CSV table of C-alpha atoms in Angstrom, one decimal:
chain,number,residue,atom,x,y,z
A,299,MET,CA,58.0,72.2,84.1
A,300,THR,CA,60.4,70.1,86.3
A,301,THR,CA,63.9,68.8,85.6
A,302,VAL,CA,64.1,65.5,86.0
A,303,LEU,CA,67.3,63.0,86.5
A,304,VAL,CA,66.6,59.3,86.0
A,305,ILE,CA,69.5,57.0,87.2
A,306,GLY,CA,69.2,53.9,85.7
A,307,SER,CA,67.4,55.0,82.3
A,308,THR,CA,67.6,52.0,80.2
A,309,GLY,CA,66.6,49.6,82.7
A,310,LYS,CA,63.0,48.2,82.4
A,311,VAL,CA,61.6,50.6,84.5
A,312,GLY,CA,63.9,53.7,83.9
A,313,ARG,CA,62.8,53.5,80.0
A,314,VAL,CA,59.2,54.1,81.3
A,315,VAL,CA,60.0,56.8,83.6
A,316,VAL,CA,61.7,58.4,81.0
A,317,ASP,CA,58.8,57.9,78.7
A,318,GLU,CA,56.2,59.0,81.2
A,319,ALA,CA,58.2,62.3,82.2
A,320,LEU,CA,58.5,63.6,78.6
A,321,GLN,CA,54.9,62.8,77.9
A,322,ARG,CA,54.1,65.2,81.1
A,323,GLY,CA,56.3,67.7,79.1
A,324,HIS,CA,59.2,67.4,82.0
A,325,THR,CA,63.0,68.1,81.1
A,326,VAL,CA,64.7,64.8,81.4
A,327,LYS,CA,68.5,63.7,82.0
A,328,ALA,CA,68.9,60.0,81.4
A,329,GLN,CA,72.2,59.0,83.3
A,330,THR,CA,73.8,55.9,81.4
A,331,ARG,CA,77.2,54.5,81.6
A,332,ASN,CA,76.9,53.7,77.8
A,333,ALA,CA,75.7,56.8,75.8
A,334,GLN,CA,76.0,55.0,72.3
A,335,ARG,CA,73.6,52.0,74.0
A,336,ALA,CA,71.2,54.5,75.8
A,337,ARG,CA,70.7,56.3,72.3
A,338,ARG,CA,69.4,53.0,70.5
A,339,SER,CA,66.8,52.9,73.5
A,340,LEU,CA,65.4,55.9,74.6
A,341,PRO,CA,63.3,58.3,72.9
A,342,ASP,CA,64.0,61.5,71.3
A,343,GLY,CA,63.9,64.6,73.5
A,344,VAL,CA,65.7,63.1,76.2
A,345,GLU,CA,69.1,64.6,77.3
A,346,ILE,CA,71.6,61.5,77.7
A,347,VAL,CA,74.3,62.1,80.3
A,348,GLU,CA,77.3,59.0,80.6
A,349,ALA,CA,78.4,59.1,83.9
A,350,ALA,CA,79.6,56.4,86.3
A,351,PRO,CA,76.8,56.4,89.1
A,352,ALA,CA,78.8,55.5,92.1
A,353,GLU,CA,80.8,58.8,91.9
A,354,ALA,CA,79.9,61.7,93.2
A,355,ASP,CA,82.1,64.0,91.3
A,356,ALA,CA,80.4,62.4,88.2
A,357,LEU,CA,77.2,62.9,89.3
A,358,ARG,CA,77.7,66.7,90.9
A,359,PRO,CA,77.1,68.5,87.3
A,360,LEU,CA,74.3,66.4,86.7
A,361,VAL,CA,72.5,67.0,89.8
A,362,ALA,CA,73.2,71.0,89.7
A,363,ASP,CA,69.6,72.0,88.1
A,364,VAL,CA,67.0,69.5,88.7
A,365,ASP,CA,64.5,69.0,90.7
A,366,ALA,CA,64.1,65.2,91.2
A,367,VAL,CA,66.2,62.3,90.8
A,368,ILE,CA,64.6,59.2,90.1
A,369,LEU,CA,66.4,55.8,90.7
A,370,THR,CA,65.5,52.7,88.9
A,371,HIS,CA,69.0,51.3,88.9
A,372,GLY,CA,70.3,47.9,89.8
A,373,GLY,CA,69.6,44.6,89.1
A,374,ASP,CA,69.7,41.4,91.1
A,375,SER,CA,73.3,40.8,91.5
A,376,ASP,CA,76.3,42.8,93.7
A,377,GLY,CA,73.4,45.2,95.4
A,378,GLU,CA,76.8,46.8,97.6
A,379,ASN,CA,78.3,47.7,94.8
A,380,ASN,CA,75.5,48.4,91.8
A,381,PHE,CA,72.7,49.5,94.0
A,382,TYR,CA,74.0,50.5,97.3
A,383,ALA,CA,77.0,52.7,96.4
A,384,VAL,CA,74.6,55.1,94.2
A,385,ILE,CA,72.9,56.5,97.3
A,386,PRO,CA,75.7,57.8,99.5
A,387,ALA,CA,77.7,59.2,95.8
A,388,LEU,CA,74.3,60.8,95.3
A,389,LEU,CA,73.5,62.4,98.3
A,390,GLU,CA,77.6,63.8,98.5
A,391,ALA,CA,76.7,65.2,94.9
A,392,LEU,CA,73.4,66.8,96.2
A,393,GLY,CA,74.6,68.5,99.0
A,394,ASP,CA,72.3,70.4,101.1
A,395,CYS,CA,70.0,71.3,98.4
A,396,ASP,CA,65.8,70.0,98.8
A,397,THR,CA,66.0,68.0,95.5
A,398,HIS,CA,63.4,65.3,95.6
A,399,ILE,CA,64.7,61.4,95.8
A,400,SER,CA,62.3,58.9,94.2
A,401,LEU,CA,64.0,55.3,94.9
A,402,MET,CA,62.5,52.1,93.2
A,403,THR,CA,63.5,49.1,95.6
A,404,ALA,CA,61.2,45.9,96.0
A,405,MET,CA,58.6,43.9,98.1
A,406,ASN,CA,60.0,42.6,101.2
A,407,THR,CA,63.0,44.7,101.1
A,408,SER,CA,62.3,45.8,105.0
A,409,HIS,CA,62.8,42.2,106.1
A,410,SER,CA,66.4,40.2,106.3
A,411,ALA,CA,66.8,37.5,103.7
A,412,GLY,CA,68.0,35.4,107.0
A,413,ALA,CA,69.4,32.0,106.0
A,414,SER,CA,68.9,32.6,102.3
A,415,ALA,CA,70.9,35.7,102.5
A,416,SER,CA,73.4,34.3,100.0
A,417,ASN,CA,70.7,34.0,97.3
A,418,TYR,CA,69.0,37.4,98.0
A,419,GLU,CA,72.0,39.9,99.4
A,420,PHE,CA,70.8,42.2,96.9
A,421,VAL,CA,67.3,42.6,98.5
A,422,GLU,CA,69.2,43.3,102.0
A,423,TRP,CA,71.2,46.2,100.3
A,424,LYS,CA,67.9,47.8,99.1
A,425,ARG,CA,67.0,48.0,102.9
A,426,ARG,CA,70.2,49.9,103.6
A,427,ALA,CA,70.0,52.0,100.5
A,428,GLU,CA,66.0,52.9,101.8
A,429,ARG,CA,67.2,53.8,105.1
A,430,LEU,CA,69.9,56.1,103.9
A,431,VAL,CA,67.3,57.7,101.7
A,432,ARG,CA,65.1,58.4,104.5
A,433,ALA,CA,67.8,60.0,106.6
A,434,SER,CA,69.2,62.2,104.4
A,435,GLY,CA,67.3,64.9,105.2
A,436,HIS,CA,65.5,65.2,101.4
A,437,PRO,CA,62.0,65.0,100.5
A,438,TYR,CA,61.4,61.3,99.1
A,439,THR,CA,59.1,58.6,97.8
A,440,ILE,CA,60.3,55.1,98.3
A,441,VAL,CA,58.2,52.7,96.1
A,442,ARG,CA,58.5,48.9,96.5
A,443,PRO,CA,57.2,47.2,93.3
A,444,GLY,CA,55.4,44.0,93.2
A,445,TRP,CA,56.7,41.5,90.3
A,446,PHE,CA,56.6,42.9,86.8
A,447,ASP,CA,54.4,42.5,83.8
A,448,TYR,CA,52.5,39.6,86.6
A,449,GLN,CA,49.1,41.9,86.3
A,450,GLY,CA,46.0,40.8,84.6
A,451,PRO,CA,44.2,42.2,81.6
A,452,ALA,CA,42.0,44.7,83.3
A,453,ASP,CA,44.4,45.4,86.4
A,454,HIS,CA,44.4,49.2,85.3
A,455,GLN,CA,44.4,50.7,88.6
A,456,ILE,CA,47.3,51.7,91.1
A,457,ASP,CA,47.0,50.0,94.4
A,458,LEU,CA,49.4,51.0,97.0
A,459,ARG,CA,50.1,49.4,100.2
A,460,GLN,CA,52.4,50.0,103.2
A,461,GLY,CA,53.8,47.7,106.2
A,462,ASP,CA,55.7,45.3,103.5
A,463,LEU,CA,53.6,42.4,104.3
A,464,VAL,CA,52.5,41.0,101.0
A,465,THR,CA,53.5,38.2,100.0
A,466,GLY,CA,53.6,35.5,96.8
A,467,GLN,CA,53.9,37.0,93.1
A,468,PRO,CA,51.6,39.7,92.9
A,469,GLY,CA,51.7,41.9,89.5
A,470,VAL,CA,52.5,45.4,88.6
A,471,ASP,CA,52.2,47.3,85.5
A,472,ARG,CA,55.7,48.9,84.8
A,473,ARG,CA,54.1,52.1,83.8
A,474,HIS,CA,52.3,52.2,87.2
A,475,ILE,CA,55.5,51.9,89.0
A,476,ALA,CA,56.9,54.9,86.9
A,477,GLN,CA,53.7,57.0,87.5
A,478,VAL,CA,54.2,56.9,91.0
A,479,LEU,CA,58.2,57.6,91.1
A,480,LEU,CA,57.4,60.3,89.1
A,481,GLU,CA,54.0,62.0,90.8
A,482,GLY,CA,55.9,61.1,94.4
A,483,ALA,CA,58.1,64.0,93.3
A,484,LEU,CA,55.2,66.3,92.2
A,485,ASN,CA,52.4,66.0,94.9
A,486,PRO,CA,52.7,67.2,98.3
A,487,SER,CA,51.7,64.0,99.8
A,488,GLY,CA,54.2,62.0,97.9
A,489,ALA,CA,57.0,63.2,100.1
A,490,ARG,CA,58.3,60.9,102.9
A,491,ARG,CA,56.3,58.1,101.7
A,492,THR,CA,56.9,54.3,101.5
A,493,VAL,CA,54.7,52.1,99.8
A,494,GLU,CA,54.4,49.2,98.0
A,495,ILE,CA,52.6,49.0,94.4
A,496,PHE,CA,50.6,46.7,92.6
A,497,SER,CA,48.0,46.5,90.1
A,498,ARG,CA,44.8,46.1,90.4
A,499,ALA,CA,41.2,46.1,88.6
A,500,GLY,CA,39.8,49.2,88.0
A,501,ALA,CA,40.0,52.4,86.3
A,502,PRO,CA,43.2,54.3,86.1
A,503,VAL,CA,44.4,56.8,88.9
A,504,THR,CA,44.1,60.8,87.7
A,505,ASP,CA,44.4,62.3,91.4
A,506,PHE,CA,47.9,61.2,92.4
A,507,GLU,CA,47.7,63.9,95.3
A,508,ALA,CA,44.5,61.7,96.6
A,509,LEU,CA,46.4,58.7,95.6
A,510,PHE,CA,49.2,59.6,98.3
A,511,ALA,CA,47.3,61.3,100.8
A,512,ALA,CA,45.4,58.2,101.3
A,513,THR,CA,48.9,56.5,102.8
A,514,ARG,CA,50.6,57.5,105.5
A,515,ALA,CA,54.0,59.7,106.1
A,516,ASP,CA,57.0,58.0,107.5
A,517,GLU,CA,57.9,59.0,110.8
A,518,VAL,CA,60.2,62.3,111.1
A,519,GLY,CA,63.7,61.1,111.7
A,520,GLY,CA,62.7,57.3,111.4
A,521,LEU,CA,64.8,54.7,109.2
A,522,ASP,CA,62.2,52.3,108.4
A,523,GLY,CA,58.5,52.9,106.6
A,524,VAL,CA,55.9,54.1,109.1
A,525,LEU,CA,53.9,50.9,109.2
A,526,ASP,CA,57.2,48.4,108.8
A,527,THR,CA,57.1,45.8,111.3
A,528,ASN,CA,59.8,43.2,110.4
A,529,ASN,CA,62.8,46.0,110.9
A,530,VAL,CA,66.2,45.0,111.1
A,531,PRO,CA,68.2,46.3,114.3
A,532,LEU,CA,70.3,48.7,112.8
A,533,ALA,CA,73.3,47.3,114.6
A,534,GLN,CA,72.9,44.2,112.3
A,535,GLU,CA,73.8,46.4,109.3
A,536,PRO,CA,77.1,46.2,108.1
A,537,GLN,CA,79.6,48.6,109.3
A,538,ARG,CA,79.6,50.5,106.2
A,539,VAL,CA,75.7,51.3,106.4
A,540,GLN,CA,76.2,52.3,110.1
A,541,ASP,CA,79.4,54.9,109.3
A,542,ASP,CA,76.7,56.2,106.5
A,543,LEU,CA,74.0,56.8,108.8
A,544,ALA,CA,76.0,58.2,111.2
A,545,ARG,CA,77.3,61.2,108.5
A,546,ARG,CA,73.5,62.0,108.4
A,547,GLY,CA,73.4,62.2,112.0
A,548,LYS,CA,71.5,58.7,112.7
């Protein structure tokens, strides 16, 4: 049995991660800023823990005995303080342990928003969070979903891609996202993976080790996904990000 901490447990994907983990027999801690609200949306059997996710001191007792931390937090606004800031706090709380980190970001995260940055700044912060997780030294799985619930009625199979090249509005089942976030922590081939996830027609995946083994691991010491090509130079990142990476030896 594995103990899992879910940060962002009451969100659209977080609730599904909690449910999938409980179905697999794992012990689940669900982080929330409002325990009373969380009890109304989360199933029985989960331990609800109220904590500010961007504060290392608040996270430290939550991560002391967990095998994996799964992050599905943050919305489409204030990406610096509602999304990115959680990562340095989590890494400080974890210290030197080998806890697995599964992080949900978004498709096209590796790209710069360019002239559209004012509308998509939150995506830029997702990229910066990815880079810090890769530099952390922890085993990790980074999952970039397509469009939630845009999948077709026959799209029962998980479709993993790499390179961050898919455009348009490809759909993904939220349960598929939850499964890959969880299974990335449970299967050896899920470690050091950066994948885009969509749903396609076909039979449901049952062998997750084989699913991950068919993808490529990120380069040891690399800041970006192994097949990403539209990478933003580190010198163009905010000083805060450069400083955080420097503390991780990058």
